[in-house]
Coordinates of C-alpha atoms and ligand atoms in Angstrom, one line a residue:
X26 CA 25.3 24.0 21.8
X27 CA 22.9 21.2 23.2
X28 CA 24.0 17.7 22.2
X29 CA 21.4 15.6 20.6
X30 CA 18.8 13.6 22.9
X31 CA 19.8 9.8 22.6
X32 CA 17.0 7.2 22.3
X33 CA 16.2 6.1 25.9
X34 CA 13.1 4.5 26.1
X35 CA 10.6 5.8 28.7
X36 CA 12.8 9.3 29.2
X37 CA 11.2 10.8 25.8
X38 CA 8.5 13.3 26.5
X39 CA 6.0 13.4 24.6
X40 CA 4.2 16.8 22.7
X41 CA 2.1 18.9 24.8
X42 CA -1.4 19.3 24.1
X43 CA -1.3 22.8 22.7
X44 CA 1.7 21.1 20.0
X45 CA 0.7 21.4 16.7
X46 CA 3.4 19.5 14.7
X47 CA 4.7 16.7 16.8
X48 CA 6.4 13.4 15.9
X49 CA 4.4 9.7 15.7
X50 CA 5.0 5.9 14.8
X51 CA 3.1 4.8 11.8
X52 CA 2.1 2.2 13.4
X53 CA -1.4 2.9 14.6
X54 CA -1.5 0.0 17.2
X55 CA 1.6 1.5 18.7
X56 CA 0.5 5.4 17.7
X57 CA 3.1 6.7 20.4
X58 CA 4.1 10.4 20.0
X59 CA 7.1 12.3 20.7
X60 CA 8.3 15.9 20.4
X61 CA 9.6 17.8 17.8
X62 CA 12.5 18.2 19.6
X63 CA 13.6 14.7 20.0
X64 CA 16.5 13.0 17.6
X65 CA 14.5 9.3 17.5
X66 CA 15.8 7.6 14.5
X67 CA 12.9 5.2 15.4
X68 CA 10.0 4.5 17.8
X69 CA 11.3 3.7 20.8
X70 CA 8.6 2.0 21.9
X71 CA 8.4 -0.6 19.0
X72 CA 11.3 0.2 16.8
X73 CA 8.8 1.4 14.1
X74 CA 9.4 4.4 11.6
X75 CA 8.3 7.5 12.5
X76 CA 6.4 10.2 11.1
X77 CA 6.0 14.2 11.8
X78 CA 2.5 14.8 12.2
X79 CA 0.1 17.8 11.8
X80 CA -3.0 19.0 13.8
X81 CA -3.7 20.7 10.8
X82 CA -7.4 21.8 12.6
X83 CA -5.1 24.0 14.3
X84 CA -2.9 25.5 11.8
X85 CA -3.3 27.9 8.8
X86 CA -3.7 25.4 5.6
X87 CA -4.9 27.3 2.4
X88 CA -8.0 26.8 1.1
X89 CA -7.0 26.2 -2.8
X90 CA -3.1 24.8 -4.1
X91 CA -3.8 27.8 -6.0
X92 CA -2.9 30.2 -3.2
X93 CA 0.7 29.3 -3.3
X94 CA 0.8 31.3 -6.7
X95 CA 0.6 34.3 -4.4
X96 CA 4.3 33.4 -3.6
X97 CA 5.5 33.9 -6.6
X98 CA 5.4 37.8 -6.6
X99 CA 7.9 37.4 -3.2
X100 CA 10.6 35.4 -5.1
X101 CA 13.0 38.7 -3.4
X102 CA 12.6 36.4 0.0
X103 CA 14.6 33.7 -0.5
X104 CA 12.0 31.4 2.0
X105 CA 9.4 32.5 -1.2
X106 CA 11.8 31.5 -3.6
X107 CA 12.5 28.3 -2.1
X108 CA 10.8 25.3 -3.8
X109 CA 10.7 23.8 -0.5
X110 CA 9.8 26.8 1.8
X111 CA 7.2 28.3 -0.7
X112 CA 4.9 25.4 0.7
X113 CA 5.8 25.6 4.4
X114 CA 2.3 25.7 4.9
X115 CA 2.4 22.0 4.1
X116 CA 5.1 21.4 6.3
X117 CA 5.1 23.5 9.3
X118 CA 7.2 22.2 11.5
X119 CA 9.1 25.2 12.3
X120 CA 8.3 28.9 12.2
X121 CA 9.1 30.1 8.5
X122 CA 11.8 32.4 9.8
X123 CA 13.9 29.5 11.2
X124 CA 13.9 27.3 7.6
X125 CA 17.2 26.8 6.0
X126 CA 17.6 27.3 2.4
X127 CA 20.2 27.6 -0.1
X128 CA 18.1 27.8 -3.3
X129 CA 16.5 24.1 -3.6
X130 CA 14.0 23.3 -5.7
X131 CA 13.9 25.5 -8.3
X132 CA 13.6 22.6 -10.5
X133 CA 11.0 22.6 -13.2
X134 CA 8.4 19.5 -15.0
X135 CA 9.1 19.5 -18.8
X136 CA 6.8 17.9 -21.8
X137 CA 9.0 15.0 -23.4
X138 CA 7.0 14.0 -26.4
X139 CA 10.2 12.3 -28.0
X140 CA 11.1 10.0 -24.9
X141 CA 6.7 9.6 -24.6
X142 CA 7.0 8.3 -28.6
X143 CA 9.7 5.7 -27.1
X144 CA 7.8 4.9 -24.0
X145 CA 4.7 4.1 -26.2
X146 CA 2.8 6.7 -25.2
X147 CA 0.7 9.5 -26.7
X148 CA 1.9 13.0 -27.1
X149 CA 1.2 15.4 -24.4
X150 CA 0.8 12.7 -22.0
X151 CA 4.5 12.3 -20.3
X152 CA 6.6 14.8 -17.9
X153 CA 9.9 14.4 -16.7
X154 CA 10.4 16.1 -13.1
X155 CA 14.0 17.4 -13.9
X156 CA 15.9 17.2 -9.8
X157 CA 19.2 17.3 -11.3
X158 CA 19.1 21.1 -11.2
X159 CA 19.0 21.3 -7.5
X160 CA 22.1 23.1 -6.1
X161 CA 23.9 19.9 -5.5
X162 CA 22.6 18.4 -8.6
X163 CA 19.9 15.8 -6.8
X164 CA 16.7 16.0 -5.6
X165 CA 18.2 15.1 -2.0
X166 CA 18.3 19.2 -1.3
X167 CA 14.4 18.7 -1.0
X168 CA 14.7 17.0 2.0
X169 CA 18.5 18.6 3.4
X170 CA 16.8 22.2 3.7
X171 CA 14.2 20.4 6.0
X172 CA 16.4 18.4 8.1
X173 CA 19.1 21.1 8.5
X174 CA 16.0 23.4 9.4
X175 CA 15.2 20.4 12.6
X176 CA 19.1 19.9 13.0
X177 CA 19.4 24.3 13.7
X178 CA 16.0 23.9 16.1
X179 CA 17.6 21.2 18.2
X180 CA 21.4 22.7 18.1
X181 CA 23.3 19.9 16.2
X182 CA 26.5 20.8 15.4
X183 CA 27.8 17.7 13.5
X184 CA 25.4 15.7 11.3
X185 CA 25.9 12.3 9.4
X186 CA 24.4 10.0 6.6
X187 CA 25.9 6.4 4.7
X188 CA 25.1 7.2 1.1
X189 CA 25.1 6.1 -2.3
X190 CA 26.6 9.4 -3.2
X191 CA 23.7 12.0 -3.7
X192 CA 22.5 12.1 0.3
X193 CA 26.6 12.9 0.7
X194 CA 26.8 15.5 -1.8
X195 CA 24.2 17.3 -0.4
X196 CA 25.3 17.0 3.4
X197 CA 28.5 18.4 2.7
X198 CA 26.7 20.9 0.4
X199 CA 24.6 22.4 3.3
X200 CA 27.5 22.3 5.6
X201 CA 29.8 24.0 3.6
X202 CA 27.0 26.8 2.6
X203 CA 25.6 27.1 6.1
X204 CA 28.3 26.2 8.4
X205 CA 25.8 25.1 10.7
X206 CA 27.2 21.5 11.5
X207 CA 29.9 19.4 10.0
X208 CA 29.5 16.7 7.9
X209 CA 30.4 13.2 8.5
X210 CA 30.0 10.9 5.5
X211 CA 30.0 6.8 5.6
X212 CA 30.3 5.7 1.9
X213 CA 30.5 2.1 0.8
X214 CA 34.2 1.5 -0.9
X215 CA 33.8 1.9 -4.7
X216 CA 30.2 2.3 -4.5
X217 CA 30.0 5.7 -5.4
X218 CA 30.0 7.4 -8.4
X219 CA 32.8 9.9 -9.2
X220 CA 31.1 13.4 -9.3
X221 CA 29.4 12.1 -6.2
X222 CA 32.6 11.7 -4.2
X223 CA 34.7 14.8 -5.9
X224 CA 31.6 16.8 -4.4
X225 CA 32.0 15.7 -0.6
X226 CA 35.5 16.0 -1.2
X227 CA 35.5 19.2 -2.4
X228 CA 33.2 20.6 0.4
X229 CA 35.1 19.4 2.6
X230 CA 33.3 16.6 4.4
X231 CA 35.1 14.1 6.3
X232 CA 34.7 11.2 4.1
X233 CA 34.9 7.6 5.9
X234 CA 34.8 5.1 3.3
X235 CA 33.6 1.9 4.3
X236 CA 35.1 -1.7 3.6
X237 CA 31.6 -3.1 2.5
X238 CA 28.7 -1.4 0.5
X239 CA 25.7 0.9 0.8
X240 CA 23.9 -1.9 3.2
X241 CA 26.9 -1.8 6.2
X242 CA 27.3 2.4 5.7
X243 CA 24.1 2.4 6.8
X244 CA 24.1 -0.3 9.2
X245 CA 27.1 1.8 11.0
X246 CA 25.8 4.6 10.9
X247 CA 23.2 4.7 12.4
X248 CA 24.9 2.9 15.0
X249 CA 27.7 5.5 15.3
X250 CA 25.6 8.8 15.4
X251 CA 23.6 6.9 18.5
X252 CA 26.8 6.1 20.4
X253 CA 28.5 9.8 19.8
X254 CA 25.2 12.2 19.2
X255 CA 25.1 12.9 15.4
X256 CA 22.5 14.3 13.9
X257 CA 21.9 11.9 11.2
X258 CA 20.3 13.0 7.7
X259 CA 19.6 9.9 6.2
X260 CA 15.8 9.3 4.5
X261 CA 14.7 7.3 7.9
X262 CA 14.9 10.9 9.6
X263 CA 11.3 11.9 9.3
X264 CA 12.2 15.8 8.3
X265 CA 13.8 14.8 5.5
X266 CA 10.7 13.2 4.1
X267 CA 9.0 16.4 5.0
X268 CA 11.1 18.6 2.5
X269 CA 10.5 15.8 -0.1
X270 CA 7.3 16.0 -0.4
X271 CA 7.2 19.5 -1.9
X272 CA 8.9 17.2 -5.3
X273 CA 4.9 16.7 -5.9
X274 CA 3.8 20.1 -4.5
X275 CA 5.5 21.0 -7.4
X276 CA 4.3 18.8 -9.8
X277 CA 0.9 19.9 -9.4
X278 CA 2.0 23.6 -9.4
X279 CA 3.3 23.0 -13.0
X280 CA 0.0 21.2 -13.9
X281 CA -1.7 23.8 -13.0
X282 CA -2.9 21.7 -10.0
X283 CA -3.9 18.8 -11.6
X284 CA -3.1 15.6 -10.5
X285 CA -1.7 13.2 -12.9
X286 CA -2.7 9.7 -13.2
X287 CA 0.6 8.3 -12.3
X288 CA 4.0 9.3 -11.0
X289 CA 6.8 6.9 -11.7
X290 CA 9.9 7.4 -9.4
X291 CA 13.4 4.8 -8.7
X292 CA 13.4 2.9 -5.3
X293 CA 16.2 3.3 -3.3
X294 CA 16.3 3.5 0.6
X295 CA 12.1 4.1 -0.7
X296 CA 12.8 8.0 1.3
X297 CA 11.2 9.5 -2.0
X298 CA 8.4 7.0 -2.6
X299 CA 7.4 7.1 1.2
X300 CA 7.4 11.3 1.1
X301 CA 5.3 11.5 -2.0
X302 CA 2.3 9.0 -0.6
X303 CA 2.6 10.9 2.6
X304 CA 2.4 14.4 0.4
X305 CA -1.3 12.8 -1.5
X306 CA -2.6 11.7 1.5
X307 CA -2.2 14.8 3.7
X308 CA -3.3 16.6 0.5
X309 CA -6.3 14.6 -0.2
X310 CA -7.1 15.1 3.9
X311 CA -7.1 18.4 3.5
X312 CA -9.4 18.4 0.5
X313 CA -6.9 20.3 -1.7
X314 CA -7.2 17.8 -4.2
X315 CA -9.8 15.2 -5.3
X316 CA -8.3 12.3 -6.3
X317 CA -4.6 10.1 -5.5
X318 CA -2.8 9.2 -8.4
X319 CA -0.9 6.1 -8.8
X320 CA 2.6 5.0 -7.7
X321 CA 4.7 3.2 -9.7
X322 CA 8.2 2.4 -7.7
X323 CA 11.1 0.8 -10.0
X324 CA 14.0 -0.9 -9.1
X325 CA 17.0 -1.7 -10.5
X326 CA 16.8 -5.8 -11.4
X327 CA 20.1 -5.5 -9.4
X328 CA 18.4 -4.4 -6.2
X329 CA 14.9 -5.8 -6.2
X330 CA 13.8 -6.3 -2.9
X331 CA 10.7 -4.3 -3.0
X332 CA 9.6 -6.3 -5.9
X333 CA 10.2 -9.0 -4.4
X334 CA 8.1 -8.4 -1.0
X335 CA 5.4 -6.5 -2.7
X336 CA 4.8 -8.1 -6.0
X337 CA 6.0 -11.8 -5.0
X338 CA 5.4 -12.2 -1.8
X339 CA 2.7 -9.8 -1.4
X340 CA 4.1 -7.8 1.8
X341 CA 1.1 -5.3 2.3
X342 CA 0.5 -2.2 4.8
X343 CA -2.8 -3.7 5.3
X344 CA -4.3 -0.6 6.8
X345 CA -1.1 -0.2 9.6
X346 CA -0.8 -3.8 10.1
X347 CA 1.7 -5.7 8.1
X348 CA 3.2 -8.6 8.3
X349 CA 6.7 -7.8 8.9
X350 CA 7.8 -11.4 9.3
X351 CA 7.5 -11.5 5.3
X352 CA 10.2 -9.1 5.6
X353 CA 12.4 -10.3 7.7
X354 CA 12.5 -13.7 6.4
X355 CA 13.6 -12.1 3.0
X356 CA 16.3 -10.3 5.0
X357 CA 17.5 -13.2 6.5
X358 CA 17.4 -15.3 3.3
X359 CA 19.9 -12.3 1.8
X360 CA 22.0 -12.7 4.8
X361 CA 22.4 -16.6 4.4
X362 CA 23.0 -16.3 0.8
X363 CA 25.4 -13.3 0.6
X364 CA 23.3 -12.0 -1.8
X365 CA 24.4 -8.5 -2.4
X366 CA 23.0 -5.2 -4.4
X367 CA 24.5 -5.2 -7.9
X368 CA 23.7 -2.5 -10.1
X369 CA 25.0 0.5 -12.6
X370 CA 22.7 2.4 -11.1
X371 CA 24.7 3.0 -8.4
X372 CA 22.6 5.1 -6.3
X373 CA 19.8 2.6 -5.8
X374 CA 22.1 -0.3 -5.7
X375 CA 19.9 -1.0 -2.0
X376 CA 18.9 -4.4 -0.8
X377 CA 17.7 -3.4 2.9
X378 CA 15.8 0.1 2.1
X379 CA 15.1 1.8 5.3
X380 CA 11.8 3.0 4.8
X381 CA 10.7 -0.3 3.6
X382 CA 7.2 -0.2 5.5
X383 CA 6.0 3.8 4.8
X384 CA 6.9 3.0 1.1
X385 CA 4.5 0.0 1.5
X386 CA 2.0 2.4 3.2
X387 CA 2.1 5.0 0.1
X388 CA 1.8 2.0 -2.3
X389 CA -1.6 1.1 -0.3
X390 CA -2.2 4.8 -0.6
X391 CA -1.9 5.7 -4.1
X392 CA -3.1 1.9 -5.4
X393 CA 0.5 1.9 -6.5
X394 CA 2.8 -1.5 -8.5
X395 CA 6.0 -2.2 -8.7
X396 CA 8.4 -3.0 -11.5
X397 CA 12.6 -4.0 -12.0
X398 CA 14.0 -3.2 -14.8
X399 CA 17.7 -4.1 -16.3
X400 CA 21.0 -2.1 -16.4
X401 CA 20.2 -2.4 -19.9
X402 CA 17.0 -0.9 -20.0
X403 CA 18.1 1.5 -17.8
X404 CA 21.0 3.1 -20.0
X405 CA 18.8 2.7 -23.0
X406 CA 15.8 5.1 -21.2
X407 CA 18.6 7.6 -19.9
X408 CA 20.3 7.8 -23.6
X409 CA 16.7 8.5 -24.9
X410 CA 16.1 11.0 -21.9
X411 CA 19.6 12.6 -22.5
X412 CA 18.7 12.5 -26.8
X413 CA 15.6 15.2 -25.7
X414 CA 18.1 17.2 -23.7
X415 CA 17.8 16.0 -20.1
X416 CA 20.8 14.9 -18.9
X417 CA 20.1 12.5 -15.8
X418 CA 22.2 9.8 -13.8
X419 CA 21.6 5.6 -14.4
X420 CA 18.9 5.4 -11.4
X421 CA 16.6 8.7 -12.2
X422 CA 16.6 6.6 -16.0
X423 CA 14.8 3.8 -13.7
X424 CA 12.1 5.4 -13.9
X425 CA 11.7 6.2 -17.5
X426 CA 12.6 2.0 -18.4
X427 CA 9.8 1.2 -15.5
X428 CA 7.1 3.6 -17.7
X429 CA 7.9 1.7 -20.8
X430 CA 7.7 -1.6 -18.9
X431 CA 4.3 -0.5 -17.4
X432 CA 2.8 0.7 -20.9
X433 CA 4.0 -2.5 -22.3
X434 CA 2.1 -4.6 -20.0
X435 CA -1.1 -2.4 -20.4
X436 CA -0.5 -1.3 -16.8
X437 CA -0.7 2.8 -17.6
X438 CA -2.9 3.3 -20.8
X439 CA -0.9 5.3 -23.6
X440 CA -3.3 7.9 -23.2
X441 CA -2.5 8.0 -19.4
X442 CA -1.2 11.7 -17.8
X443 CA 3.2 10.6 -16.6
X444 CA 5.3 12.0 -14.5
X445 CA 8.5 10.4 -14.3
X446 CA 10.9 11.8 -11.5
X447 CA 14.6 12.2 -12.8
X448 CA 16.6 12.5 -9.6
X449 CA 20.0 13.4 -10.3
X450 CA 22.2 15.5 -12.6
X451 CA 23.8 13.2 -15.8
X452 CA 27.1 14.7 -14.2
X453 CA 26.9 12.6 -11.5
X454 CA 27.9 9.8 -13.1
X455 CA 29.8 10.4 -16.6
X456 CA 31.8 7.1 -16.2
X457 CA 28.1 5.0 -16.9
X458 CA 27.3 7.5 -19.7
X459 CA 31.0 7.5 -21.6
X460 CA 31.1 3.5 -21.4
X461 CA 27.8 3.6 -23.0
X462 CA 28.6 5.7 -26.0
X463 CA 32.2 4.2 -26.3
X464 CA 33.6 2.9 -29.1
X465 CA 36.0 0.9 -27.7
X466 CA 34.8 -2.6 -27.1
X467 CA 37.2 -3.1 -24.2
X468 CA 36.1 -0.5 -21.9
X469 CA 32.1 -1.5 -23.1
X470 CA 32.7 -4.9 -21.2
X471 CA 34.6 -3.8 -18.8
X472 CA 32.3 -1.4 -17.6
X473 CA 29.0 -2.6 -18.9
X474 CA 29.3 -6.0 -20.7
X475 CA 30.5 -7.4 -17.1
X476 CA 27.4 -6.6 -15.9
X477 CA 25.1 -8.8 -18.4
X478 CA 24.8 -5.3 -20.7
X479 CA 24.9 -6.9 -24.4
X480 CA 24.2 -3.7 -26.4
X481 CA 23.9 -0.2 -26.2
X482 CA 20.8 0.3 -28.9
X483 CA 21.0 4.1 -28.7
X484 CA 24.9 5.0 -28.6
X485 CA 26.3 8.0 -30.1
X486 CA 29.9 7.2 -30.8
X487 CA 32.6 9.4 -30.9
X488 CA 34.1 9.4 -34.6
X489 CA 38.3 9.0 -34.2
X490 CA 39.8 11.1 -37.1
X491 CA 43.2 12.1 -38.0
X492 CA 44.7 15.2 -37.0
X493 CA 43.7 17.0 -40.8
X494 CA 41.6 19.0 -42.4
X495 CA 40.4 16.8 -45.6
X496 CA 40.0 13.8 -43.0
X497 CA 37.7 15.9 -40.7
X498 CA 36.1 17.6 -43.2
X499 CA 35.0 13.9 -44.7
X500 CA 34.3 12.7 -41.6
X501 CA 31.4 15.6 -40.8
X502 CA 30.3 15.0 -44.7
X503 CA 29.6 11.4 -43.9
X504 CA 28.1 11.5 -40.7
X505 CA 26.2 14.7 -40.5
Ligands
F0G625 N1 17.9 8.4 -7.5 C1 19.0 8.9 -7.1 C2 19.8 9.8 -8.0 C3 19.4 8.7 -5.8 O1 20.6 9.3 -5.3 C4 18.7 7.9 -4.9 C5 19.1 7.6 -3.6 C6 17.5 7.4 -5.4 C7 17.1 7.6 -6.7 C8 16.6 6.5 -4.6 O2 15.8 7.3 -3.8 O3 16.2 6.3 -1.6 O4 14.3 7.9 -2.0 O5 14.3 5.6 -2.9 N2 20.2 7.9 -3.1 C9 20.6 7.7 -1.7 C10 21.9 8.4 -1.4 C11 20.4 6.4 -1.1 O6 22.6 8.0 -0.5 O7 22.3 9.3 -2.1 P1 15.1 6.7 -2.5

């Protein structure tokens, strides 16, 4: 099989004319294009992001959202089935027959009037997008099925990512499943949640755990797969972003196509955030719907540097020309004072996100704000979450804490239309949930308390009784 291209500047050729799908910087002073079938984990020419782009003049787009419905009668063919592949017509990049799937996104948008009381708002009015129940319990299988699909075109047989955990468990998902490459894995040392690891582990990835943090995984990274070829499957690959976008395909799918007024989703390495701007603007292009809604991004307080460079320091895409020395100055005030991501919600515990600048783009997009909110806040909004029945992981609860924030501050009206995006599976990370609900004080702080949580407002502690029946028996009559 054919290695990967490497990056060499000036040897990349660019799409033919007759290309429909081809891959671009977003910058559009620098605009260059390159082929689909080119591994560029950046611009070459100006180190820029890149995007995959559509001449969709050229290419079969449906007239209505509401012709993907027609799908649904082909759920036999598991490309129909796919919650990623049903809307390949949004992401054409490859010929249908050559899409990878193993079953993502069957994952469904349910009515939470209990956590909407909670939030502040009115009944009716706020959604939960539930990407736990993705095969590898995250929404990350979105974007795997998309970039294994690139990584089969171009004949990569090994493919890497540094992760938080969730990106991991899916790589070594898809491997394992497809057997189409083997996964390499760069994990910061005790950065990861356990159910995260025991997944790579168990599909057998080989698992390089990193002396330092999310941060310098994906610092080496992406340095390793350029010196020995591998494909790599983090978020800053474009395709990935392309099979992410279909999160908000179906979100409009279970509103019947309607957009809502806001969709509130964590910020991580921003991969998510970037994908659904990029999904509402190529929508609204095409005319399939009428109006954008709005963006909120949340971080953890933890791991705040979007806040800081959008709401402080006012870091904007200013229509493809931002000022990216705002940026780099903030970097380079991190590295002089050490200051490192620090959060319980381990998978957005990010202080250099990757796609920084096509998060900034979606924000200018979709009108969008963003928030931080507290370890705190956050277990308190995923032990309300988890009350209604939707068990989700510390980060996806980001979201939920940020919509309260936002209601608070009059930012979305209680009447306003939510979705909130949960992104991974509660049993991701039971260590955050047990040390929540404890009711031993000891393993509170030492989980929790040492990171500034005073309280846990909404814990359901586990009653200790003796091994007898009149004991138990009282205990049920007293607590039930
Ligand atoms: N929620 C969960 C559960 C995640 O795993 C991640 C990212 C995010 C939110 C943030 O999403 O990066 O699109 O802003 N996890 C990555 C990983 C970084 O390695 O698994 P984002």
């Amino acid at each position: 099989m054919k290695r990967p291209a490497t990056t060499t500047p000036g040897s990349v050729p660019s799409p033919r004319a007759t290309d429909t799908c081809y891959q671009q910087c977003i910058l559009p002073d620098c605009g260059a294009t390159f082929s689909l079938d080119e591994t560029l984990p950046l611009c070459p020419r100006c180190g820029n992001l890149l995007d995959v782009a559509y001449r969709w003049d050229r290419l079969p787009v449906p007239a209505s959202l509401a012709e993907f419905e027609r799908k649904w009668a082909r759920r036999a063919d598991p490309r129909s089935a796919s919650g990623v592949w049903r809307f390949h017509e949004l992401l054409p990049f490859a010929p249908l027959e050559a899409c990878v799937t193993i079953g993502e996104g069957q994952t469904l948008l349910h009515p939470a009037d209990a956590v909407a009381r909670w939030v502040g708002m009115k009944p009716g009015g706020l959604f939960l997008q539930y990407e736990g129940m993705n095969p590898s319990g995250s929404f990350k299988d979105n974007g795997m099925a998309a970039a294994f699909t690139h990584g089969r075109m171009i004949g990569a047989t090994r493919a890497a990512c540094a992760s938080t955990g969730n990106t991991s468990a899916s790589l070594a998902l898809y491997c394992a499943v497809t057997g189409l490459m083997k996964a390499v894995i760069f994990v910061g040392s005790g950065k990861i949640a356990v159910g995260k690891l025991s997944q790579a582990l168990d599909f057998g990835a080989l698992t390089l755990q990193i002396a330092g943090d999310f941060d310098d995984a994906m610092a080496r990274v992406q340095e390793v797969s350029r010196e020995l070829g591998i494909y790599l499957v983090n978020s800053v690959n474009p395709f990935r972003l392309e099979g992410q976008k279909t999160i908000m395909y179906r979100v409009l799918e279970a509103l019947r196509w309607e957009v809502p007024d806001w969709i509130v989703v964590p910020g991580g390495n921003l991969g998510n955030s970037s994908a659904f701007g990029k999904a509402f603007f190529e929508l609204a292009q095409l005319g399939l719907i009428d109006r954008m809604p709005r963006l909120a991004v949340i971080n953890a307080t933890g791991a705040k540097t979007l806040f800081e460079l959008y709401e402080n320091q006012h870091l904007r895409w200013n229509g493809g020309r931002p000022d990216a020395a705002i940026a780099d100055a903030y970097s380079e005030k991190m590295d002089a004072e050490g200051l490192r991501a620090s959060t319980i919600a381990s998978a957005i515990e990010i202080n250099r996100p990757v796609n920084l600048m096509k998060c900034i783009r979606a924000l200018e997009w979709t009108d969008g704000v963003v928030r931080h909110v507290s370890d705190e806040a956050i277990l308190d909004a995923k032990a309300q979450i988890g009350a209604g029945g939707m068990g989700c992981e510390p980060a996806s609860a980001a979201s939920v804490a940020g919509a309260k924030l936002l209601v608070a501050e009059g930012v979305i009206p209680p009447e306003a239309r939510v979705v909130c995006v949960l992104t991974g599976h509660q049993l991701k990370d039971p260590g955050a949930t047990v040390a929540y609900h404890t009711s031993d004080p000891e393993h509170f702080d030492e989980v929790l308390g040492s990171r500034g949580v005073r309280g846990a407002a909404f814990a359901n502690r586990a009653v200790t009784v003796g091994n007898d029946v009149d004991e138990i028996i009282e205990a049920i009559r007293r607590y039930s």
